[in-house]
CSV table of C-alpha atoms and ligand atoms in Angstrom, one decimal:
chain,number,residue,atom,x,y,z
W,1,MET,CA,46.4,21.4,23.0
W,2,ALA,CA,49.8,23.3,22.2
W,3,LYS,CA,49.8,25.6,19.1
W,4,SER,CA,52.7,25.4,17.6
W,5,SER,CA,55.9,28.1,18.0
W,6,GLN,CA,55.0,31.8,19.0
W,7,ALA,CA,55.9,34.4,15.8
W,8,THR,CA,57.3,36.5,17.9
W,9,TRP,CA,59.8,35.2,20.9
W,10,GLY,CA,58.8,31.4,20.1
W,11,GLY,CA,62.7,30.6,19.5
W,12,ARG,CA,63.7,28.7,22.3
W,13,PHE,CA,60.3,26.8,22.5
W,14,SER,CA,59.9,23.9,21.8
W,15,ALA,CA,55.7,23.7,22.1
W,16,GLY,CA,54.2,26.9,22.2
W,17,PRO,CA,51.1,28.3,24.7
W,18,ALA,CA,47.8,25.8,26.2
W,19,GLU,CA,44.5,27.3,24.8
W,20,LEU,CA,44.1,28.2,28.3
W,21,MET,CA,46.7,29.9,28.8
W,22,LEU,CA,46.1,32.0,25.3
W,23,THR,CA,42.9,32.6,27.1
W,24,PHE,CA,43.6,33.6,30.1
W,25,SER,CA,46.6,35.6,28.8
W,26,GLU,CA,45.5,37.4,25.2
W,27,SER,CA,44.7,41.7,26.2
W,28,VAL,CA,44.2,42.4,22.4
W,29,SER,CA,41.0,42.2,23.4
W,30,PHE,CA,41.0,45.2,25.4
W,31,ASP,CA,44.8,46.3,24.4
W,32,ARG,CA,43.7,46.9,20.7
W,33,ARG,CA,42.1,50.4,21.7
W,34,LEU,CA,45.9,52.1,22.1
W,35,ALA,CA,46.3,50.4,18.5
W,36,PRO,CA,47.1,54.3,17.1
W,37,PHE,CA,49.3,55.3,19.4
W,38,ASP,CA,51.1,52.0,18.7
W,39,ILE,CA,51.6,52.6,15.5
W,40,GLN,CA,52.6,56.4,16.1
W,41,GLY,CA,55.5,55.2,18.7
W,42,SER,CA,56.7,52.3,16.1
W,43,LYS,CA,56.9,54.8,12.9
W,44,ALA,CA,58.5,57.2,15.4
W,45,HIS,CA,61.1,54.5,16.5
W,46,SER,CA,61.3,54.0,12.8
W,47,ALA,CA,62.5,57.4,12.2
W,48,MET,CA,64.6,56.5,14.0
W,49,LEU,CA,66.6,54.1,14.0
W,50,ALA,CA,66.9,55.2,9.9
W,51,HIS,CA,68.1,58.5,11.6
W,52,VAL,CA,70.6,56.8,13.4
W,53,GLY,CA,71.2,54.5,10.5
W,54,ILE,CA,70.9,51.3,11.6
W,55,ILE,CA,67.9,50.6,8.8
W,56,SER,CA,67.6,52.5,5.8
W,57,THR,CA,65.3,54.9,4.5
W,58,LYS,CA,63.5,53.3,1.9
W,59,GLU,CA,62.9,50.1,4.7
W,60,ARG,CA,61.7,53.5,7.2
W,61,ASP,CA,59.7,54.6,4.4
W,62,ALA,CA,58.1,51.0,3.6
W,63,ILE,CA,57.1,50.5,7.4
W,64,HIS,CA,55.7,53.7,7.7
W,65,ARG,CA,52.9,52.7,4.4
W,66,GLY,CA,53.1,49.3,5.6
W,67,LEU,CA,51.7,50.6,9.7
W,68,ASP,CA,49.5,53.6,7.7
W,69,ALA,CA,47.9,50.8,5.6
W,70,ILE,CA,46.9,48.0,8.8
W,71,LEU,CA,46.0,52.1,10.9
W,72,ALA,CA,43.7,52.5,8.1
W,73,GLU,CA,42.5,48.9,7.5
W,74,ILE,CA,41.7,49.4,12.1
W,75,GLU,CA,40.1,52.0,11.6
W,76,ALA,CA,37.8,50.8,8.9
W,77,GLY,CA,37.2,48.1,11.4
W,78,LYS,CA,39.1,45.5,9.0
W,79,PHE,CA,41.3,44.5,10.3
W,80,THR,CA,41.7,40.9,11.9
W,81,TRP,CA,42.8,40.7,15.6
W,82,ASP,CA,44.4,37.2,16.5
W,83,THR,CA,44.5,36.3,20.2
W,84,LYS,CA,46.9,33.8,19.9
W,85,LEU,CA,48.9,36.6,19.3
W,86,GLU,CA,48.7,38.2,22.6
W,87,ASP,CA,48.1,41.9,22.3
W,88,VAL,CA,48.6,44.4,21.3
W,89,HIS,CA,51.5,45.3,19.6
W,90,MET,CA,52.5,41.4,18.7
W,91,ASN,CA,49.2,42.5,16.6
W,92,ILE,CA,50.0,45.3,15.2
W,93,GLU,CA,53.6,44.0,14.0
W,94,GLN,CA,52.8,40.0,12.8
W,95,ALA,CA,50.3,42.0,10.5
W,96,LEU,CA,53.0,44.0,9.2
W,97,THR,CA,55.9,41.9,8.7
W,98,GLN,CA,53.7,39.6,7.1
W,99,ARG,CA,53.2,42.5,4.3
W,100,VAL,CA,56.4,44.1,5.3
W,101,PRO,CA,59.4,42.3,5.2
W,102,GLU,CA,60.8,45.4,6.2
W,103,ALA,CA,59.2,44.8,9.4
W,104,ALA,CA,61.7,42.5,10.8
W,105,LYS,CA,63.7,45.2,11.7
W,106,LEU,CA,61.3,47.6,13.9
W,107,HIS,CA,61.5,46.0,16.4
W,108,THR,CA,65.6,46.8,16.8
W,109,ALA,CA,66.0,48.1,20.1
W,110,ARG,CA,62.8,47.7,20.8
W,111,SER,CA,61.1,45.6,24.1
W,112,ARG,CA,56.9,45.7,24.7
W,113,ASN,CA,58.0,46.5,27.5
W,114,ASP,CA,59.3,49.8,26.5
W,115,GLN,CA,56.7,50.1,23.9
W,116,VAL,CA,53.7,49.7,26.2
W,117,ALA,CA,54.7,52.1,28.0
W,118,THR,CA,55.2,55.0,25.2
W,119,ASP,CA,51.8,53.6,24.5
W,120,MET,CA,50.0,54.0,27.4
W,121,ARG,CA,52.1,57.9,28.1
W,122,LEU,CA,50.7,58.2,24.6
W,123,PHE,CA,47.0,57.3,25.7
W,124,PHE,CA,47.5,59.5,29.0
W,125,LYS,CA,48.5,62.8,27.6
W,126,HIS,CA,44.9,62.3,24.6
W,127,ALA,CA,42.5,60.9,27.3
W,128,CYS,CA,44.0,64.0,30.2
W,129,ARG,CA,43.6,66.5,27.1
W,130,LEU,CA,39.3,65.4,26.2
W,131,LEU,CA,38.6,64.5,30.2
W,132,ALA,CA,39.7,68.6,30.6
W,133,GLU,CA,37.6,69.0,27.1
W,134,LYS,CA,34.8,67.3,28.5
W,135,VAL,CA,34.6,68.4,32.1
W,136,LEU,CA,34.9,72.1,30.6
W,137,ASN,CA,31.7,71.8,28.9
W,138,ALA,CA,30.5,70.1,32.3
W,139,GLU,CA,31.3,73.4,34.1
W,140,ARG,CA,30.0,75.8,31.2
W,141,THR,CA,26.9,74.6,31.3
W,142,ILE,CA,26.9,75.2,35.6
W,143,LEU,CA,27.3,78.5,34.3
W,144,SER,CA,25.0,79.0,32.5
W,145,VAL,CA,22.2,77.8,34.8
W,146,ALA,CA,23.8,80.0,37.4
W,147,GLU,CA,23.7,83.2,35.4
W,148,ASP,CA,19.7,81.7,34.2
W,149,ASN,CA,18.9,82.0,38.1
W,150,GLN,CA,21.3,84.8,38.8
W,151,ASP,CA,18.2,86.6,41.8
W,152,VAL,CA,17.6,83.3,42.9
W,153,LEU,CA,18.5,82.3,46.9
W,154,VAL,CA,18.4,79.4,48.4
W,155,PRO,CA,19.4,78.1,51.8
W,156,GLY,CA,22.9,76.6,52.3
W,157,TYR,CA,23.1,73.9,54.4
W,158,THR,CA,25.7,72.5,56.8
W,159,HIS,CA,24.7,68.8,58.0
W,160,LEU,CA,22.0,69.3,56.2
W,161,GLN,CA,20.0,71.8,58.1
W,162,ARG,CA,19.4,74.7,57.1
W,163,ALA,CA,21.7,77.1,57.4
W,164,GLN,CA,22.2,80.4,56.5
W,165,PRO,CA,21.1,81.9,52.7
W,166,VAL,CA,23.3,81.9,50.1
W,167,PHE,CA,22.8,83.4,46.0
W,168,VAL,CA,22.4,79.7,43.9
W,169,ALA,CA,24.7,80.8,41.6
W,170,HIS,CA,27.0,81.1,44.2
W,171,HIS,CA,26.2,76.8,45.5
W,172,LEU,CA,26.5,76.4,41.2
W,173,PHE,CA,30.2,78.4,41.7
W,174,ALA,CA,31.9,76.0,44.6
W,175,TYR,CA,30.3,73.4,41.6
W,176,LEU,CA,33.0,74.9,40.0
W,177,GLU,CA,35.9,75.0,42.1
W,178,MET,CA,35.4,71.6,42.4
W,179,LEU,CA,35.3,70.7,38.3
W,180,GLU,CA,37.8,73.6,37.7
W,181,ARG,CA,40.3,71.3,40.4
W,182,ASP,CA,39.3,67.8,38.4
W,183,ARG,CA,40.4,69.7,35.1
W,184,ALA,CA,43.8,71.1,36.1
W,185,ARG,CA,44.4,67.7,38.3
W,186,PHE,CA,43.9,65.9,34.2
W,187,LEU,CA,46.3,69.0,32.4
W,188,GLU,CA,48.8,67.8,35.2
W,189,VAL,CA,48.7,63.8,35.0
W,190,ALA,CA,49.8,64.8,30.8
W,191,GLU,CA,52.2,67.2,32.1
W,192,HIS,CA,53.5,64.1,33.6
W,193,ALA,CA,52.9,62.0,31.3
W,194,ASN,CA,55.2,63.9,29.1
W,195,TRP,CA,58.2,62.4,29.1
W,196,CYS,CA,59.0,59.1,26.8
W,197,PRO,CA,59.7,55.8,27.4
W,198,LEU,CA,61.8,54.3,24.1
W,199,GLY,CA,64.7,53.1,24.2
W,200,ALA,CA,64.8,51.6,27.8
W,201,GLY,CA,64.3,48.2,26.0
W,202,ALA,CA,62.9,45.6,28.7
W,203,ILE,CA,65.1,46.7,31.6
W,204,ALA,CA,68.0,48.4,30.6
W,205,GLY,CA,68.4,49.8,26.9
W,206,THR,CA,70.3,48.8,24.2
W,207,THR,CA,73.7,48.5,22.4
W,208,LEU,CA,73.1,49.8,19.8
W,209,PRO,CA,73.9,53.3,18.7
W,210,ILE,CA,69.9,54.9,19.2
W,211,ASP,CA,69.4,57.8,19.4
W,212,ARG,CA,66.9,58.4,22.2
W,213,GLU,CA,66.1,62.5,21.7
W,214,PHE,CA,65.1,61.5,17.8
W,215,THR,CA,62.2,59.9,19.1
W,216,ALA,CA,60.5,61.9,22.1
W,217,LYS,CA,60.8,65.1,19.2
W,218,GLU,CA,58.3,63.0,16.9
W,219,LEU,CA,56.2,61.8,19.3
W,220,GLY,CA,55.8,65.4,20.9
W,221,PHE,CA,57.7,64.1,23.9
W,222,VAL,CA,58.7,67.1,24.9
W,223,ASP,CA,58.8,70.6,26.8
W,224,THR,CA,57.3,73.9,26.3
W,225,LYS,CA,60.8,75.0,24.5
W,226,GLY,CA,59.8,72.1,22.3
W,227,ARG,CA,63.2,70.6,24.2
W,228,PRO,CA,63.0,66.6,24.3
W,229,GLN,CA,61.5,64.6,27.8
W,230,VAL,CA,63.3,61.3,28.1
W,231,THR,CA,63.0,59.2,30.8
W,232,GLN,CA,65.8,59.1,33.0
W,233,ASN,CA,66.5,55.9,34.5
W,234,SER,CA,64.9,52.7,32.3
W,235,MET,CA,64.2,49.9,35.3
W,236,ASP,CA,62.1,52.6,36.6
W,237,THR,CA,60.7,53.6,33.2
W,238,VAL,CA,59.8,49.6,32.6
W,239,ALA,CA,58.4,49.1,35.7
W,240,ASP,CA,57.2,52.7,36.9
W,241,ARG,CA,53.2,52.6,37.0
W,242,ASP,CA,52.4,55.6,38.6
W,243,LEU,CA,50.6,57.1,35.7
W,244,PHE,CA,48.3,54.8,36.1
W,245,ILE,CA,47.3,55.7,39.3
W,246,GLU,CA,47.6,59.1,39.2
W,247,PHE,CA,45.4,58.7,35.9
W,248,ALA,CA,42.7,56.7,38.0
W,249,HIS,CA,42.8,58.7,40.6
W,250,ALA,CA,42.0,62.3,39.0
W,251,CYS,CA,39.2,60.1,37.4
W,252,ALA,CA,38.4,58.6,41.2
W,253,LEU,CA,37.8,62.1,42.7
W,254,PHE,CA,36.6,64.1,40.1
W,255,GLY,CA,33.3,60.9,40.3
W,256,VAL,CA,33.5,62.1,43.4
W,257,HIS,CA,33.2,65.6,43.2
W,258,ALA,CA,30.3,64.3,40.5
W,259,SER,CA,28.9,62.4,43.4
W,260,ARG,CA,28.3,65.2,45.8
W,261,ILE,CA,26.5,67.2,43.5
W,262,ALA,CA,24.2,64.8,41.6
W,263,GLU,CA,23.2,64.0,45.9
W,264,ASP,CA,23.3,67.9,45.9
W,265,LEU,CA,20.4,67.7,42.7
W,266,ILE,CA,18.7,64.4,44.1
W,267,LEU,CA,17.8,66.5,47.0
W,268,TRP,CA,16.8,69.2,45.4
W,269,ALA,CA,14.5,67.7,43.2
W,270,SER,CA,12.9,65.6,45.7
W,271,ALA,CA,9.3,66.7,46.5
W,272,GLU,CA,11.0,67.4,50.0
W,273,PHE,CA,13.2,70.3,48.3
W,274,ASN,CA,11.5,71.5,45.5
W,275,PHE,CA,14.4,73.4,44.5
W,276,ILE,CA,14.9,72.6,40.9
W,277,ASP,CA,13.1,69.9,38.6
W,278,LEU,CA,15.0,67.7,36.4
W,279,PRO,CA,15.2,67.5,32.8
W,280,ASP,CA,12.9,64.2,31.6
W,281,THR,CA,15.7,63.0,28.9
W,282,PHE,CA,18.1,62.2,32.1
W,283,CYS,CA,16.0,60.5,34.5
W,284,THR,CA,13.2,57.8,34.4
W,285,GLY,CA,10.0,56.2,35.5
W,286,SER,CA,8.4,54.0,37.7
W,287,SER,CA,6.8,50.5,36.1
W,288,LEU,CA,4.8,50.6,38.9
W,289,MET,CA,4.0,53.9,40.3
W,290,PRO,CA,2.6,55.6,37.8
W,291,GLN,CA,4.0,59.4,39.7
W,292,LYS,CA,7.5,58.8,39.4
W,293,LYS,CA,10.0,60.6,37.4
W,294,ASN,CA,12.9,59.3,39.4
W,295,PRO,CA,16.9,61.6,38.9
W,296,ASP,CA,18.6,57.7,37.4
W,297,SER,CA,21.6,60.1,35.9
W,298,CYS,CA,22.8,61.9,39.7
W,299,GLU,CA,22.1,58.8,40.7
W,300,LEU,CA,24.1,57.1,38.2
W,301,LEU,CA,27.1,59.2,39.1
W,302,ARG,CA,27.3,58.9,41.9
W,303,GLY,CA,26.8,55.0,41.2
W,304,LYS,CA,29.9,54.9,38.6
W,305,SER,CA,31.7,57.0,41.2
W,306,ALA,CA,32.4,53.9,43.8
W,307,ARG,CA,33.5,52.7,40.0
W,308,LEU,CA,36.1,54.9,39.5
W,309,GLN,CA,37.4,54.7,43.1
W,310,GLY,CA,37.3,50.8,42.1
W,311,ASN,CA,39.9,51.5,39.8
W,312,LEU,CA,42.1,53.3,41.4
W,313,HIS,CA,41.9,50.8,44.3
W,314,THR,CA,43.2,47.7,41.3
W,315,LEU,CA,46.1,49.2,40.5
W,316,LEU,CA,47.1,50.9,44.3
W,317,THR,CA,47.0,46.9,44.8
W,318,LEU,CA,47.8,45.8,41.7
W,319,VAL,CA,51.8,47.4,42.0
W,320,LYS,CA,52.1,47.1,45.5
W,321,GLY,CA,54.9,44.3,46.4
W,322,LEU,CA,55.5,43.8,42.9
W,323,PRO,CA,58.8,43.6,42.5
W,324,LEU,CA,61.3,45.5,40.0
W,325,THR,CA,61.4,45.8,37.0
W,326,TYR,CA,58.4,44.5,34.7
W,327,ASN,CA,55.9,41.7,35.9
W,328,ARG,CA,53.4,40.1,33.6
W,329,ASP,CA,50.7,41.5,36.5
W,330,LEU,CA,51.5,44.9,35.0
W,331,GLN,CA,49.5,43.6,31.8
W,332,GLU,CA,46.2,44.0,34.2
W,333,ASP,CA,47.0,47.6,34.8
W,334,LYS,CA,44.7,49.1,31.5
W,335,PRO,CA,41.3,47.3,32.4
W,336,PRO,CA,40.8,49.8,35.1
W,337,VAL,CA,42.7,53.2,33.1
W,338,PHE,CA,40.2,52.3,29.8
W,339,ASP,CA,36.9,51.6,32.3
W,340,SER,CA,37.7,54.9,34.5
W,341,PHE,CA,38.6,56.3,31.0
W,342,ASP,CA,35.1,55.9,29.5
W,343,GLN,CA,33.4,56.2,33.0
W,344,ALA,CA,34.7,59.2,33.8
W,345,GLY,CA,34.3,60.8,30.8
W,346,LEU,CA,30.5,59.8,30.1
W,347,CYS,CA,29.7,60.9,33.5
W,348,ALA,CA,31.1,64.3,32.6
W,349,ASP,CA,28.1,64.5,29.9
W,350,VAL,CA,26.1,63.4,32.1
W,351,ILE,CA,26.3,66.0,34.4
W,352,ALA,CA,26.0,68.9,31.4
W,353,GLY,CA,23.2,66.8,29.8
W,354,THR,CA,21.8,66.9,33.6
W,355,PHE,CA,22.7,71.1,34.4
W,356,ALA,CA,21.2,71.7,30.5
W,357,GLY,CA,18.1,70.6,31.6
W,358,ILE,CA,17.5,71.9,35.1
W,359,THR,CA,14.6,74.5,35.6
W,360,MET,CA,14.9,76.2,39.3
W,361,ASP,CA,11.7,76.7,41.2
W,362,ARG,CA,12.1,79.4,42.5
W,363,ALA,CA,9.2,80.5,44.8
W,364,SER,CA,10.0,76.5,47.0
W,365,CYS,CA,13.4,78.2,46.9
W,366,ALA,CA,12.3,81.9,48.3
W,367,ALA,CA,9.5,80.0,50.0
W,368,ALA,CA,13.0,78.4,51.8
W,369,VAL,CA,14.7,81.1,52.1
W,370,LYS,CA,12.2,82.9,53.8
W,371,ASP,CA,12.7,81.3,57.4
W,372,PRO,CA,14.5,84.3,59.1
W,373,ALA,CA,15.9,81.9,61.4
W,374,LEU,CA,18.9,81.6,58.6
W,375,LEU,CA,19.8,85.2,59.7
W,376,ALA,CA,20.2,84.3,63.4
W,377,THR,CA,23.9,84.3,63.4
W,378,ASP,CA,23.9,88.1,61.5
W,379,LEU,CA,21.9,89.2,64.5
W,380,ALA,CA,25.2,88.2,66.3
W,381,ASP,CA,26.4,90.1,64.6
W,382,TYR,CA,24.6,93.0,64.5
W,383,LEU,CA,25.2,93.2,68.8
W,384,VAL,CA,29.0,92.7,67.9
W,385,ASN,CA,28.4,95.5,65.5
W,386,LYS,CA,27.2,97.9,69.4
W,387,GLY,CA,30.6,95.9,71.0
W,388,VAL,CA,29.2,92.6,72.6
W,389,PRO,CA,32.1,90.0,72.9
W,390,PHE,CA,31.0,87.2,69.9
W,391,ARG,CA,30.0,85.4,73.0
W,392,GLU,CA,27.7,86.5,74.8
W,393,ALA,CA,25.7,87.6,71.2
W,394,HIS,CA,25.5,84.1,70.5
W,395,HIS,CA,23.9,83.2,74.0
W,396,ALA,CA,21.6,85.8,73.9
W,397,VAL,CA,20.1,86.2,69.4
W,398,GLY,CA,20.1,81.3,71.3
W,399,ALA,CA,18.1,82.5,74.2
W,400,VAL,CA,15.9,84.7,71.1
W,401,VAL,CA,15.3,81.6,69.0
W,402,ARG,CA,14.3,79.6,72.3
W,403,VAL,CA,11.9,82.2,73.3
W,404,ALA,CA,10.4,82.9,69.5
W,405,GLU,CA,10.0,79.2,69.3
W,406,LYS,CA,8.2,78.6,72.6
W,407,MET,CA,6.0,81.4,71.5
W,408,GLY,CA,5.2,80.0,68.7
W,409,VAL,CA,5.9,82.9,66.5
W,410,ARG,CA,9.3,83.5,63.5
W,411,LEU,CA,12.1,84.9,64.9
W,412,ASN,CA,11.2,88.4,63.1
W,413,GLU,CA,7.8,88.5,65.0
W,414,LEU,CA,8.5,88.8,68.4
W,415,PRO,CA,7.3,91.4,70.3
W,416,PHE,CA,10.3,94.5,70.6
W,417,GLU,CA,10.0,94.2,74.6
W,418,GLU,CA,10.7,90.3,74.9
W,419,VAL,CA,13.6,90.8,72.4
W,420,LYS,CA,15.0,94.2,74.8
W,421,ARG,CA,15.2,91.2,77.9
W,422,ILE,CA,16.8,89.0,76.9
W,423,HIS,CA,19.9,91.6,76.0
W,424,ALA,CA,19.8,94.6,76.5
W,425,GLY,CA,22.0,95.3,73.9
W,426,PHE,CA,19.2,95.6,71.7
W,427,GLY,CA,18.2,97.3,70.1
W,428,PRO,CA,14.1,98.6,68.1
W,429,ASP,CA,16.3,98.2,64.8
W,430,TRP,CA,17.2,94.8,65.4
W,431,VAL,CA,14.8,93.2,62.7
W,432,ASP,CA,16.2,95.1,60.0
W,433,VAL,CA,18.7,92.6,60.3
W,434,PHE,CA,15.8,90.2,58.6
W,435,ASP,CA,15.8,92.0,55.2
W,436,LEU,CA,17.5,89.1,53.0
W,437,ASN,CA,18.4,91.7,50.9
W,438,ARG,CA,20.7,93.7,53.3
W,439,ALA,CA,21.9,91.0,54.6
W,440,LEU,CA,23.2,89.3,52.0
W,441,SER,CA,24.9,92.9,51.1
W,442,MET,CA,27.0,92.7,54.1
W,443,ARG,CA,28.8,89.7,52.4
W,444,LYS,CA,31.7,91.1,50.6
W,445,GLY,CA,34.8,90.1,51.6
W,446,THR,CA,36.1,87.7,48.6
W,447,GLY,CA,34.6,84.1,48.3
W,448,MET,CA,31.1,85.3,50.2
W,449,PRO,CA,27.7,85.5,48.6
W,450,GLY,CA,27.2,89.2,48.7
W,451,PRO,CA,26.1,89.7,45.2
W,452,ALA,CA,29.2,92.7,44.6
W,453,GLN,CA,31.8,89.4,45.4
W,454,VAL,CA,28.3,87.4,43.1
W,455,LYS,CA,28.8,89.1,40.2
W,456,LYS,CA,33.1,89.5,40.5
W,457,GLN,CA,32.6,85.5,40.4
W,458,PHE,CA,30.4,85.5,37.2
W,459,GLU,CA,32.8,87.4,35.2
W,460,ARG,CA,35.7,85.8,36.3
W,461,TRP,CA,34.5,82.5,35.4
W,462,LYS,CA,33.1,83.9,32.5
W,463,LYS,CA,36.7,84.7,31.4
W,464,LEU,CA,38.4,81.4,32.6
W,465,LEU,CA,35.3,79.0,30.9
W,466,ALA,CA,35.3,81.2,27.5
X,1,LIG,N1,50.2,43.0,26.8
X,1,LIG,C1,51.5,43.2,27.7
X,1,LIG,C2,51.2,44.1,28.8
X,1,LIG,O1,50.7,44.4,28.7
X,1,LIG,C3,52.9,44.1,26.6
X,1,LIG,C4,54.3,44.0,27.9
X,1,LIG,C5,54.5,42.6,27.4
X,1,LIG,N2,56.2,41.6,28.0
X,1,LIG,C6,57.0,40.9,28.1
X,1,LIG,N3,58.0,41.1,28.7
X,1,LIG,N4,55.6,39.7,28.3
X,1,LIG,O2,51.7,44.2,29.7
């Protein structure tokens, strides 16, 4: 059963790992996507080794040429990955050493512990920027739906009960606020990733005279002024998985936002609301009921958010109670991260795709927003303007609503005498309150849904998302 000694660490072993152990412990099936970052890291590390004179520039160049050739092979799908070599790091190093004898010096002053931490930090910088771009694209699509429907009003909801009228643009801008926070969060995580682990070694650095700052600069782990940023404690460097958790958290929270947006769309697309029509291209039919058009992209956005939360939970549990520093458990840190990256990216693309094909049913929106009861609060404000304390005004308008219900008429259809009887503060101009345009235009303050504010927000978002 036992295989021959493992080439990279087999020196002290008399028997290689069992077949089952190889299957159990390999990670190359999923960490090989780190190859470009691993090679980038190895090139920088060997450049540093040459810089401080541990290897010659000739050796460095041979290593670089070999790594470039391997990367080209990997990208062309021609590289043979071997699970017996455990992970991406050893696969690449072995292939390199077979071709370039000088590569036997590559792993000087380096451990897979600081190597994998470096690969992942490079990955996070890349992944966060990509996700930020995808979220930006989704935001732009939502903004264009708002632009196409600038004059459309819908009821805003609390408790899923019609509450107060708003421009649909105002509702869509709320999505932009959520997504813009997500985008900023991804960029923040990218900043947190911007510290170079190489040099921490396995746990306690190295006795060799390496130059960590040189490597950091080579890899772009620098601040805005170009100064190198290196991690400050070798033990923390190889034990720390905060970034994984932060990244998964950013993805999970984005997923929660996507899910809430999706739920609105599902409701709006139902016959009961009929505010929107979703694009056929992001819906599916029923195998049994021919009339059905199901909002599957939105339902999956809702579903994927569970998965994104699960990944965060996996990582938190993985790290909890783990003694310092590196433990092999930590190899399990990658599948949830990669899954969150892939799925969050898909979610952002699907939000964009779905919104790009949305059409609003203006008639249904207009009908829904016409209910004068949505302006009951404005009626209370009317009394407040006449000096009535708000609590008293609220109570009086409540009575107006009750009487209208009893008489079976809409709020604005009540005879003035009835209204006057309820509160002496009501004057004959009380019905003016139910003019929707007037009601909206009175909402002037920052963040309110009045037309002047919505216009301002359009300008703000157009600038922000340009
Ligand atoms: N594949 C390993 C991981 O992802 C790399 C680090 C291995 N380190 C070790 N000491 N065995 O965690």
